[in-house]
Short mmCIF file of C-alpha atoms and ligand atoms in Angstrom, two decimals:
data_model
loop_
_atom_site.label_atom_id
_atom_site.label_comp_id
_atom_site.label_asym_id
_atom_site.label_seq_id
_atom_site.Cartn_x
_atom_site.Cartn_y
_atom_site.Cartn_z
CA UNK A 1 184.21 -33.54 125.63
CA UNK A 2 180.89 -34.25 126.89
CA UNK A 3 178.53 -32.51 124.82
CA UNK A 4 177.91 -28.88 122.13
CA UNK A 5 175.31 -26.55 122.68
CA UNK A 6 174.70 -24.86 119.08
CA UNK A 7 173.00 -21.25 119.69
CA UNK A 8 170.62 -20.27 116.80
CA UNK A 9 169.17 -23.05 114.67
CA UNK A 10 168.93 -21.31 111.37
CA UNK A 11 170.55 -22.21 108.12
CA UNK A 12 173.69 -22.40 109.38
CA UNK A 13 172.76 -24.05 112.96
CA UNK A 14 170.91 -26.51 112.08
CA UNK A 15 173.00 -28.28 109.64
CA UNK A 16 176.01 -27.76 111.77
CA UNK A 17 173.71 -29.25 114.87
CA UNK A 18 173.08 -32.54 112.84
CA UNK A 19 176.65 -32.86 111.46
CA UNK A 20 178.58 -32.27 115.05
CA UNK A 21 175.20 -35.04 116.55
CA UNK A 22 176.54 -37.96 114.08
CA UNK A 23 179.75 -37.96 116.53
CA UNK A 24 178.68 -36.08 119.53
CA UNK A 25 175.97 -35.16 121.83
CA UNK A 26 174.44 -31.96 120.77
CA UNK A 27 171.64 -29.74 122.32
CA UNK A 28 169.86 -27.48 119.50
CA UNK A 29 169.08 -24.43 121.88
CA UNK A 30 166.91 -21.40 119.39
CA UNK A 31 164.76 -18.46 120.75
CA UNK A 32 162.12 -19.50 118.67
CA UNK A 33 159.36 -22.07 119.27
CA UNK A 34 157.94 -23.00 116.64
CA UNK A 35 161.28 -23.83 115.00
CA UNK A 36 162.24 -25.90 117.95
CA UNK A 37 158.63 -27.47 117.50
CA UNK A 38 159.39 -28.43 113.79
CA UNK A 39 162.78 -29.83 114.80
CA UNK A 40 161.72 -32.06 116.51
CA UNK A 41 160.03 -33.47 114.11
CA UNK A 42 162.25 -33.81 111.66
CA UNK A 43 161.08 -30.95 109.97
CA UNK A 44 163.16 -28.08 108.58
CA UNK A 45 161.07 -25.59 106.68
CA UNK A 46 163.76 -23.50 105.39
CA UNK A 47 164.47 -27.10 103.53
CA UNK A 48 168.36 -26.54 103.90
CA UNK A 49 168.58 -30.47 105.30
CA UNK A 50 166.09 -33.05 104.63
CA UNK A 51 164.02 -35.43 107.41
CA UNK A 52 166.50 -38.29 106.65
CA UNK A 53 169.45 -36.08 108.05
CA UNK A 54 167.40 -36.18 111.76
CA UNK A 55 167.93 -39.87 111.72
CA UNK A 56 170.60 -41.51 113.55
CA UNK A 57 171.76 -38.57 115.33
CA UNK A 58 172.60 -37.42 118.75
CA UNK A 59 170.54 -34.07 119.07
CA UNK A 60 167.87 -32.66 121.26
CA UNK A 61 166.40 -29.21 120.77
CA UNK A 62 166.08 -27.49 123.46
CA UNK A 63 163.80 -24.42 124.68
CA UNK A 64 165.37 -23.60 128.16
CA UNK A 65 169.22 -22.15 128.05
CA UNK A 66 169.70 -24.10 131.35
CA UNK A 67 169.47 -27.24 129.62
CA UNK A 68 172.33 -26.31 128.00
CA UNK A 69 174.57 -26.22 131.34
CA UNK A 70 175.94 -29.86 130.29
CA UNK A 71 177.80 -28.28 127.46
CA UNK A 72 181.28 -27.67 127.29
CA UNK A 73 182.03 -26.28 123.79
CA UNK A 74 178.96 -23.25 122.93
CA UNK A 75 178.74 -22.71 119.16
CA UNK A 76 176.55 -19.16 118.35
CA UNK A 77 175.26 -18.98 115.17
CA UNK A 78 172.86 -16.12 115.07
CA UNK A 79 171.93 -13.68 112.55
CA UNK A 80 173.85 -10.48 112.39
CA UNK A 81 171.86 -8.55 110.24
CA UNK A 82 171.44 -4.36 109.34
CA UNK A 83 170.11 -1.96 111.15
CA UNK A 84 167.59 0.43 108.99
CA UNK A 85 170.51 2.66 109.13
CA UNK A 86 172.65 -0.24 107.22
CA UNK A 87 174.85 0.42 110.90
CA UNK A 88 175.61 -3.48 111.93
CA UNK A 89 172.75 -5.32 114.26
CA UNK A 90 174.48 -6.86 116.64
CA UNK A 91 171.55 -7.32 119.19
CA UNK A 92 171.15 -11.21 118.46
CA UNK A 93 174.74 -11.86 118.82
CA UNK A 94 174.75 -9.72 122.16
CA UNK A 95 171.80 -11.80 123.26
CA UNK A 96 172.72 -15.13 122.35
CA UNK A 97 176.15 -14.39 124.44
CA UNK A 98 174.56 -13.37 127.61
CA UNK A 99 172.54 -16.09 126.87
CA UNK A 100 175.91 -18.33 127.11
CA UNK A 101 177.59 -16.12 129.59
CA UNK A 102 174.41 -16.78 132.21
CA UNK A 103 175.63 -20.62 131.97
CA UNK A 104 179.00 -20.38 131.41
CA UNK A 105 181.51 -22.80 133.76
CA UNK A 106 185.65 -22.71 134.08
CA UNK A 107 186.63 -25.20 131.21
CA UNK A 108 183.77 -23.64 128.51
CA UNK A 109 184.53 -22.58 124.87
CA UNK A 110 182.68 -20.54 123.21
CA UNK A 111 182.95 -20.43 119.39
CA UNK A 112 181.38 -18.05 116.75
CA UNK A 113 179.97 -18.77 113.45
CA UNK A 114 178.30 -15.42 112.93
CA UNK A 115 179.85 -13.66 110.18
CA UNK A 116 180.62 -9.83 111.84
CA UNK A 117 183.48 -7.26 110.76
CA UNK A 118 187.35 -8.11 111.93
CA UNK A 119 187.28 -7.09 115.84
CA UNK A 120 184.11 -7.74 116.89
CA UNK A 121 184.57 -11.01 118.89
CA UNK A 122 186.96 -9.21 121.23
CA UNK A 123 185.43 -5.72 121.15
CA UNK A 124 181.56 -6.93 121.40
CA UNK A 125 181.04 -10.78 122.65
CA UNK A 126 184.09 -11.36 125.16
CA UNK A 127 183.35 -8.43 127.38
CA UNK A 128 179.52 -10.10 127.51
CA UNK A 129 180.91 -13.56 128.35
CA UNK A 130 183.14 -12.02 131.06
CA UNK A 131 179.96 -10.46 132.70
CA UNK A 132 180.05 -14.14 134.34
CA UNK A 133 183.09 -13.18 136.14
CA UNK A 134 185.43 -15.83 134.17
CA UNK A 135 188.42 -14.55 133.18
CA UNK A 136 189.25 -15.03 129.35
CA UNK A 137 191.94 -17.96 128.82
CA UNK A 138 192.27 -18.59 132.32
CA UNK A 139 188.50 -19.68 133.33
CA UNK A 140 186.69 -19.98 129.64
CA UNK A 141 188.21 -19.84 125.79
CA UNK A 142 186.83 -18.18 122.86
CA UNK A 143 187.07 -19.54 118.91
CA UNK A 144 185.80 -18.17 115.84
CA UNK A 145 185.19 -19.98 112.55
CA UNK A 146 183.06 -18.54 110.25
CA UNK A 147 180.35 -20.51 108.17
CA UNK A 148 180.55 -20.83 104.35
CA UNK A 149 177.39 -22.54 103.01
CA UNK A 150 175.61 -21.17 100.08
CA UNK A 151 171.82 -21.92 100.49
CA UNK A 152 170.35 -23.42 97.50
CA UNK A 153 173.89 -24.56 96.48
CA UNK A 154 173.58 -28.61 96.92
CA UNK A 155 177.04 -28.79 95.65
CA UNK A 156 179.07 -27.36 98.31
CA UNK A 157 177.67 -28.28 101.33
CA UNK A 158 178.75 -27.78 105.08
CA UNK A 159 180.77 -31.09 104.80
CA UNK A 160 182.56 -30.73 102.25
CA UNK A 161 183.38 -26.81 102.17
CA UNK A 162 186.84 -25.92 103.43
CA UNK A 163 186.63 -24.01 106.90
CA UNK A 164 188.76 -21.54 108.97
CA UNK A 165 188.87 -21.93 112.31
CA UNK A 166 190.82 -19.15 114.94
CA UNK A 167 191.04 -19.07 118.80
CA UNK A 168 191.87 -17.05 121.78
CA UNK A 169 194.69 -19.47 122.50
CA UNK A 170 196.88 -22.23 120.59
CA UNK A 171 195.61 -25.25 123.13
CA UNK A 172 191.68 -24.18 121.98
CA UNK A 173 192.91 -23.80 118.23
CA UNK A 174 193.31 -27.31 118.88
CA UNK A 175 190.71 -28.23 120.29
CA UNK A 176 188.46 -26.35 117.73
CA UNK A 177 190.41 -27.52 114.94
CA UNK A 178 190.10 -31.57 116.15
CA UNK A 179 186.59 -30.46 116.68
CA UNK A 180 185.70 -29.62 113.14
CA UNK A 181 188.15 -31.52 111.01
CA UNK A 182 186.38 -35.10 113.18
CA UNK A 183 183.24 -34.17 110.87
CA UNK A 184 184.29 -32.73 107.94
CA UNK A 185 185.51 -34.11 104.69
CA UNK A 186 187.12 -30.80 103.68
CA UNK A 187 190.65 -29.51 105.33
CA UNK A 188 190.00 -26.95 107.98
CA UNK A 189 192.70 -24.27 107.96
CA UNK A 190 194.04 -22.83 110.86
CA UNK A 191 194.01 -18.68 110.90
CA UNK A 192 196.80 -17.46 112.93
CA UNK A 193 193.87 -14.98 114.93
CA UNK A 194 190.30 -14.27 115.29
CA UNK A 195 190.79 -11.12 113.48
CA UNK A 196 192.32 -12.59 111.13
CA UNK A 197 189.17 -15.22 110.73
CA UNK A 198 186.39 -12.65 111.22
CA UNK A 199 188.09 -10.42 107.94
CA UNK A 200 188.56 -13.21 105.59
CA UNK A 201 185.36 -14.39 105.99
CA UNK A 202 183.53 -10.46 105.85
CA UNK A 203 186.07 -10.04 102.69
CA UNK A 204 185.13 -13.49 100.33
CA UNK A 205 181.60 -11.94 100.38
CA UNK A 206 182.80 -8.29 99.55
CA UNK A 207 184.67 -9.44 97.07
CA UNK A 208 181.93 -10.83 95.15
CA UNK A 209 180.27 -8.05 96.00
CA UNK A 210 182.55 -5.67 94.22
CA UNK A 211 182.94 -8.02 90.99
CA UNK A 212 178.83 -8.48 90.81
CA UNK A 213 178.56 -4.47 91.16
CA UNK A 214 181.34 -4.48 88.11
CA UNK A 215 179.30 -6.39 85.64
CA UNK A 216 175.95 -5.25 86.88
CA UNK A 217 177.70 -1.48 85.87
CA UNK A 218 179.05 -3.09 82.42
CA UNK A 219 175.56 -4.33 82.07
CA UNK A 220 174.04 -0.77 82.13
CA UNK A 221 176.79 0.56 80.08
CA UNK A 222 176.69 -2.32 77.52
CA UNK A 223 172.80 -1.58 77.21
CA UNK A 224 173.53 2.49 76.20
CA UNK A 225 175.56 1.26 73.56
CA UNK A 226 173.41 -1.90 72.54
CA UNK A 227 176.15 -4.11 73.10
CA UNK A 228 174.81 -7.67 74.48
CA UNK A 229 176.73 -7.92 77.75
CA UNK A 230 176.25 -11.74 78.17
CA UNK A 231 178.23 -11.95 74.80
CA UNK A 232 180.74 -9.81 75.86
CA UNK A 233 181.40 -11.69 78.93
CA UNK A 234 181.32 -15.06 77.10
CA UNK A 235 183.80 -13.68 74.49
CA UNK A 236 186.29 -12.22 77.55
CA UNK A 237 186.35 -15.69 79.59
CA UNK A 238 187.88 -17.15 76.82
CA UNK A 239 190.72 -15.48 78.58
CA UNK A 240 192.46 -17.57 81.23
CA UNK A 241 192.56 -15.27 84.46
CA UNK A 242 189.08 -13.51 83.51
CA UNK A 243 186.85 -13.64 86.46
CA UNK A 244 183.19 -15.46 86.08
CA UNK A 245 180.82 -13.12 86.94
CA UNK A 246 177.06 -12.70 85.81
CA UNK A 247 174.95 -9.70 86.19
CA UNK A 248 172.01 -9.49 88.40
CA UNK A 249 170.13 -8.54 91.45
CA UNK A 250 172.32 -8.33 95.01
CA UNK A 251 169.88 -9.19 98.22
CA UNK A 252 169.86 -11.94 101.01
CA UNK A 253 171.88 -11.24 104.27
CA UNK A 254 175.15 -12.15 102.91
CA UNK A 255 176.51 -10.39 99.67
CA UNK A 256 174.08 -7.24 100.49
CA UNK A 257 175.14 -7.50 103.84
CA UNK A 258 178.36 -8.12 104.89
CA UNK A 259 180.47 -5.52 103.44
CA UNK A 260 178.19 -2.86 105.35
CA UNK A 261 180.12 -4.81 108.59
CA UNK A 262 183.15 -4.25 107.36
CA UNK A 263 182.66 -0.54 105.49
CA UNK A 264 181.37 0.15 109.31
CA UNK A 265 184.56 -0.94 111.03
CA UNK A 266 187.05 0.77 108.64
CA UNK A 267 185.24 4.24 108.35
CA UNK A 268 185.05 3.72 112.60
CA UNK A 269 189.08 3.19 111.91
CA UNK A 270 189.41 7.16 109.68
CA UNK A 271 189.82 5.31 106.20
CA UNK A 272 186.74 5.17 103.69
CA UNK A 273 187.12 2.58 101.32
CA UNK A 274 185.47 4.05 97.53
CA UNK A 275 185.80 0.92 95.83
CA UNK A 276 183.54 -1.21 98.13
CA UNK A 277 181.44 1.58 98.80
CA UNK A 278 180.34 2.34 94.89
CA UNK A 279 179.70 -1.32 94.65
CA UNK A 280 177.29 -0.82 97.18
CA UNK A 281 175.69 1.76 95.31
CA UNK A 282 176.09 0.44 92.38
CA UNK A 283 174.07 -3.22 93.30
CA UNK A 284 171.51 -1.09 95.96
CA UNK A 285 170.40 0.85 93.22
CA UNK A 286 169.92 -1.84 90.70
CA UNK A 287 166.36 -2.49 91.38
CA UNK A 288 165.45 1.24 90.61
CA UNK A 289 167.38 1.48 87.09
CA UNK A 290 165.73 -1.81 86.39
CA UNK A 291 162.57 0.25 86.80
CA UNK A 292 163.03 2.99 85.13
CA UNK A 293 164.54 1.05 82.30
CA UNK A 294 161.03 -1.15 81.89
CA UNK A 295 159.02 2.29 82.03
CA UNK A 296 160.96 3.39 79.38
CA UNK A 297 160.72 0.74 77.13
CA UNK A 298 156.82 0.64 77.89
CA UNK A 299 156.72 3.84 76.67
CA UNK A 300 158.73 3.04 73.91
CA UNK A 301 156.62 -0.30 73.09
CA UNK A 302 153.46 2.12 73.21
CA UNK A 303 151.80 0.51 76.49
CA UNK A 304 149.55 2.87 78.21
CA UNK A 305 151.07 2.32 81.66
CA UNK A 306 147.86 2.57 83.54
CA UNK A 307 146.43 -0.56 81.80
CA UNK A 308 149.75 -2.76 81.80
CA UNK A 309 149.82 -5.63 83.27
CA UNK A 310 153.06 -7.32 84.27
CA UNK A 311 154.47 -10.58 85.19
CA UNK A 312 157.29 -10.86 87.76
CA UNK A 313 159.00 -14.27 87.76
CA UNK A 314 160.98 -14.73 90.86
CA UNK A 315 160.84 -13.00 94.07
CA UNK A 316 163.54 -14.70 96.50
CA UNK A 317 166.67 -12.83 97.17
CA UNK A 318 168.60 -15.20 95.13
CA UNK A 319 167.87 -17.93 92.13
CA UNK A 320 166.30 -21.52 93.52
CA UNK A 321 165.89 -20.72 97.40
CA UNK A 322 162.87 -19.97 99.08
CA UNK A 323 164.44 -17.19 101.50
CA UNK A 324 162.43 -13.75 100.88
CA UNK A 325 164.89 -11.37 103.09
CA UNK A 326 166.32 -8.35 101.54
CA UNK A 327 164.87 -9.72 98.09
CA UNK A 328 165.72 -7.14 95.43
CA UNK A 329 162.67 -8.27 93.31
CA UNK A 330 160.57 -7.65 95.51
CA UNK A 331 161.78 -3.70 96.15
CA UNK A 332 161.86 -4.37 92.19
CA UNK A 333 157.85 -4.88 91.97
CA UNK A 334 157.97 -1.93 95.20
CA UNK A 335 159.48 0.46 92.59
CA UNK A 336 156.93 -1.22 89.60
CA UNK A 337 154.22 -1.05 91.36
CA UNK A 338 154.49 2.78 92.53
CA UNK A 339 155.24 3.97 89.15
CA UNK A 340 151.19 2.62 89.03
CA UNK A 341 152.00 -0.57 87.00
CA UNK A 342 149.54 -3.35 87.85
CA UNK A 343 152.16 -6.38 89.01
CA UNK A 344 151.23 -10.02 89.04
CA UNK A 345 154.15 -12.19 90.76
CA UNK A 346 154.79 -15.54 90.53
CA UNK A 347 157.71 -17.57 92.35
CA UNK A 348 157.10 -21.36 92.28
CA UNK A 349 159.39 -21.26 95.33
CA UNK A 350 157.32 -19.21 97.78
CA UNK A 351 154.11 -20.79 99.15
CA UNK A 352 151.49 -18.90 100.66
CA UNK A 353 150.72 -15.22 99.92
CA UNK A 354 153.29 -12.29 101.19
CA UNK A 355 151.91 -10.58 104.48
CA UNK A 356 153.37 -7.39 103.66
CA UNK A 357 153.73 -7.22 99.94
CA UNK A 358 150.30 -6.02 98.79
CA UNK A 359 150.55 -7.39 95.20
CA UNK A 360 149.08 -10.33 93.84
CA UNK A 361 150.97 -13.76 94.33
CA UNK A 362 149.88 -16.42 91.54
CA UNK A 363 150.36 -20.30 92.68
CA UNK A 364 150.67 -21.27 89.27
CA UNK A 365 152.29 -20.21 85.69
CA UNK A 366 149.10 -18.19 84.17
CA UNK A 367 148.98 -20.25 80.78
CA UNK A 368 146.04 -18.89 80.05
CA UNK A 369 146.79 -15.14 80.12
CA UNK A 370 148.34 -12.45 78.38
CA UNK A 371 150.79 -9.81 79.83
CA UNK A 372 152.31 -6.48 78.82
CA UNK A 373 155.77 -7.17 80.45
CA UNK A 374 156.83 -10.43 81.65
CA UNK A 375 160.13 -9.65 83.61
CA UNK A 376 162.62 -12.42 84.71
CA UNK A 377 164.04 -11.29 87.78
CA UNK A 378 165.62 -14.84 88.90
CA UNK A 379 166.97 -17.61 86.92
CA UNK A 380 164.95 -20.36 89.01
CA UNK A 381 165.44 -23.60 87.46
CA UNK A 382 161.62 -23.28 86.65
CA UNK A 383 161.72 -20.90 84.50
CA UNK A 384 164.53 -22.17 82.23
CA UNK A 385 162.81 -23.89 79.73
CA UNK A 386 159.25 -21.31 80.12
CA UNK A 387 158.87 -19.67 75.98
CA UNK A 388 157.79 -15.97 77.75
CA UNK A 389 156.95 -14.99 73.96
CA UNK A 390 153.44 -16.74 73.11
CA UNK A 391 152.31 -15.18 76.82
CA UNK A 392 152.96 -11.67 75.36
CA UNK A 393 150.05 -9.37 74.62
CA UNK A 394 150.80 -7.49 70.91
CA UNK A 395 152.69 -5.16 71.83
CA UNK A 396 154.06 -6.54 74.80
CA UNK A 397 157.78 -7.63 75.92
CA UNK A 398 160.27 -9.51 77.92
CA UNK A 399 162.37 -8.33 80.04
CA UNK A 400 165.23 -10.81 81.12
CA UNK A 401 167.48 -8.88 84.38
CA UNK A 402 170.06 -12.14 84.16
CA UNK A 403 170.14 -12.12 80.71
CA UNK A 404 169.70 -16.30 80.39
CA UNK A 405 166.87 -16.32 78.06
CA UNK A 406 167.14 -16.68 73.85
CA UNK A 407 167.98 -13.79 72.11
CA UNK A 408 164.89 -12.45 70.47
CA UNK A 409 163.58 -8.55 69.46
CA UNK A 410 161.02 -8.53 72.21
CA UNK A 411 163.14 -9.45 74.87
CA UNK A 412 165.57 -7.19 76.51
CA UNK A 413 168.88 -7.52 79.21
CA UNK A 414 169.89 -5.78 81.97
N1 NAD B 1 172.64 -18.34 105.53
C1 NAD B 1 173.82 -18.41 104.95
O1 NAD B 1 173.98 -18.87 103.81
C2 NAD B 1 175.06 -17.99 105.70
C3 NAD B 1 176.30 -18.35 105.21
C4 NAD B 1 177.43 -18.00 105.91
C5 NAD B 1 177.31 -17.24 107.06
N2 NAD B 1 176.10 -16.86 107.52
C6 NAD B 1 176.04 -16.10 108.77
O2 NAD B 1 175.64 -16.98 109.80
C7 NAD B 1 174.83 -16.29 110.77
C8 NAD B 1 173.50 -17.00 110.91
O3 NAD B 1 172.81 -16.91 109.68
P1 NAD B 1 171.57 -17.84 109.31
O4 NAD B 1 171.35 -17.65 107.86
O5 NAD B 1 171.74 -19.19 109.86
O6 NAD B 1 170.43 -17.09 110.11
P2 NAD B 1 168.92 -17.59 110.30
O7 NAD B 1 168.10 -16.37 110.44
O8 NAD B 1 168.58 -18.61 109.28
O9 NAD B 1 168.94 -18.37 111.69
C9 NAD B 1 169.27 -17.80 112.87
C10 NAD B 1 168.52 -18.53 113.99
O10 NAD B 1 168.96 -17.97 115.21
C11 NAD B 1 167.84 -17.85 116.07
N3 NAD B 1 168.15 -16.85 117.09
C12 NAD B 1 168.17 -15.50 116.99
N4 NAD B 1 168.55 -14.95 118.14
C13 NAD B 1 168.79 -15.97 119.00
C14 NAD B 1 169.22 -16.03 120.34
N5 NAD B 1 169.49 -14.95 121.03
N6 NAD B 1 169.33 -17.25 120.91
C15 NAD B 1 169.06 -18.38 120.21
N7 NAD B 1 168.65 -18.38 118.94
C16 NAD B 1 168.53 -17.18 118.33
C17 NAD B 1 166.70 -17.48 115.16
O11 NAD B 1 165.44 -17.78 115.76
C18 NAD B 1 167.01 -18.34 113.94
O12 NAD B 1 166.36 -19.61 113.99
C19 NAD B 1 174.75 -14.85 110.28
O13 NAD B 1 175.77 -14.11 110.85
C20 NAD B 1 175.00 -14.98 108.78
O14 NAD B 1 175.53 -13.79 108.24
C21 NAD B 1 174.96 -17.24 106.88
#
């Protein structure tokens, strides 16, 4: 092998990039400059690797595609996000293929990280990639293997998390395989097709999907009957087989995105899966019941609406990241701030002020005010030990959407 060209440099690129340079050479190729810029200085400001993980490896970042032409093994690992439509983007993946298919040579391999729904590799990338005039396992090879890291999760990392890998042939399931399992602690398992790859990875994310709508639909339930869900889920894991999971907000571009890929590709196929689809429903239309619920209970504390003032805590798409895309508290304070509530957010974890939110972003805890509603929309670590009570105005209260904060009569659960 004489070197890997990793297309897209983002949270899963880059890490893969500076794994795959301790043993190889690796050019970091990404459409976007000022990334590249940062790169190369050891800099990642999504903070998913640190500056001592640029040391002592193999990898140059690259701005021109035809510095890329040394590569014999292409890894694409773009974003494959939602149209407004929720209808799958695939417009970075189709881009970042012609972008391999204008350089692609007899010998190549081209592998896909992206996750996309089961079919998609052979319906969407190959027939790109044979715009070159290479014939599929004859000239050039294709591979999936789809990524599995959980930003903000320091525990499972991309070293030591378990990977799939698939091919267009046994000889490059090989190859791929070798590939992978030469830089990775855990076992990388060999699926017996690309489809096969492509729906186990759209399915571990559905899957949570459907179990966080479950609870999240317990949790509203629970609250109609004043039943503290948290309780009740403590008290049912006592069980053995009882699954772990907490209510709360479903954003990012994984768990909110993903099944839309795969309820796409079935309903394309004549069947319409219900289940996944009212989890869907059930976790898109959290933020607005979580609104209407803290109306409600300003009303019912006796807040006149058009003098509250709330607190958001937490406005990333998930608890201790800095990522901002498809953040449910933020369409949270959307739906907050259009019922004419006057929002004040705070999110130790986002720097800088929002260009398009037009609410006021605090750098610091307000110590020194008061607030009618101080909602917990995130469980960052930061907020864990915060005592939301003595920042309470008289008649004011808490209201806590993952449920992690003491029990107390001004503070409510989702
Ligand atoms: N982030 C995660 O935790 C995670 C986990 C598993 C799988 N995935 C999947 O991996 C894929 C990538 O996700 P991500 O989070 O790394 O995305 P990202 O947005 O963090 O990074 C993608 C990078 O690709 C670059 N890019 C876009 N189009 C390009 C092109 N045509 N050529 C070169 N570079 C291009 C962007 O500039 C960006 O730097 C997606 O399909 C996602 O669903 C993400």
């Amino acid at each position: 092998m004489s070197s890997i060209g990793i297309i897209g440099l983002g949270y899963v690129g880059l890490p893969l990039a500076l794994t795959l340079a301790s043993k190889y050479k690796v050019f970091g190729y990404d459409i976007n400059p000022e990334r590249l810029k940062n790169l190369r200085l050891g800099i990642d400001d999504t903070k998913a690797v640190s500056s001592n993980e640029f040391k002592n490896v193999d990898v140059e970042f690259v701005e021109t595609p035809n510095l890329l032409k040394s590569c014999d093994i292409y890894i694409i690992t773009v974003p494959t996000p939602l149209k407004k439509n929720y209808l799958p983007d695939f417009s970075f993946l189709e881009q970042a293929t012609m972008t391999v298919s204008n350089i692609l040579k007899k010998g190549d391999i081209v592998v896909y990280e992206s996750t996309v729904y089961p079919g998609a590799t052979e319906e969407i990338c190959i027939p790109i990639l044979e715009k070159s005039l290479l014939v599929l396992n004859r000239d050039f090879y294709v591979g999936y293997s789809p990524e599995r890291i959980n930003i903000g999760d320091s525990r499972n990392t991309f070293k030591n998390i378990s990977k799939i890998v698939s091919a267009s042939n046994k000889s490059t399931l090989e190859t791929i395989f070798n590939l992978y399992q030469s830089v990775l602690e855990a076992k990388v398992y060999k699926a017996p097709s690309i489809k096969v790859a492509e729906a186990a990875k759209v399915i571990e994310n559905t899957q949570r999907d459907v179990n966080i709508a479950f609870v999240n639909e317990l949790a509203m339930m629970f609250s109609k009957m004043q039943i503290d869900t948290n309780e009740v889920l403590k008290a049912a894991s006592t069980k053995w087989n009882f699954l772990d999971f907490k209510p709360g907000l479903v954003g990012g571009h994984c768990i909110g995105t993903d099944p839309y890929y795969l309820l796409h590709k079935s309903k394309s196929k004549g069947f319409n899966p219900i289940l996944m689809h009212s989890a869907r429903k059930v976790n898109e239309g959290l933020p607005i019941y979580i609104a209407k619920e803290i109306s409600n209970k300003i009303n019912l504390h006796k807040i006149d609406p058009s003098k509250a003032k709330v607190l958001l805590l937490g406005i990333t798409f998930k608890e201790n990241v800095s990522d901002i895309r498809n953040s449910k508290a933020i369409e949270l304070a959307k739906h907050l701030r259009n019922s004419g509530l006057e929002i004040v957010i705070y999110d130790p974890n986002v720097k800088g002020n929002l260009k398009t939110l037009t609410m006021k972003k605090i750098p610091e805890f307000p110590t020194n005010s008061k607030f009618d509603v101080i909602i917990f929309a995130l469980k960052h670590k930061q907020f864990v030990n915060i005592s939301p009570i003595k920042f309470l105005k008289k008649n004011g209260f808490v209201y806590d959407v993952k449920g992690f904060l003491e029990r107390h009569k001004r503070i409510y659960r989702l």
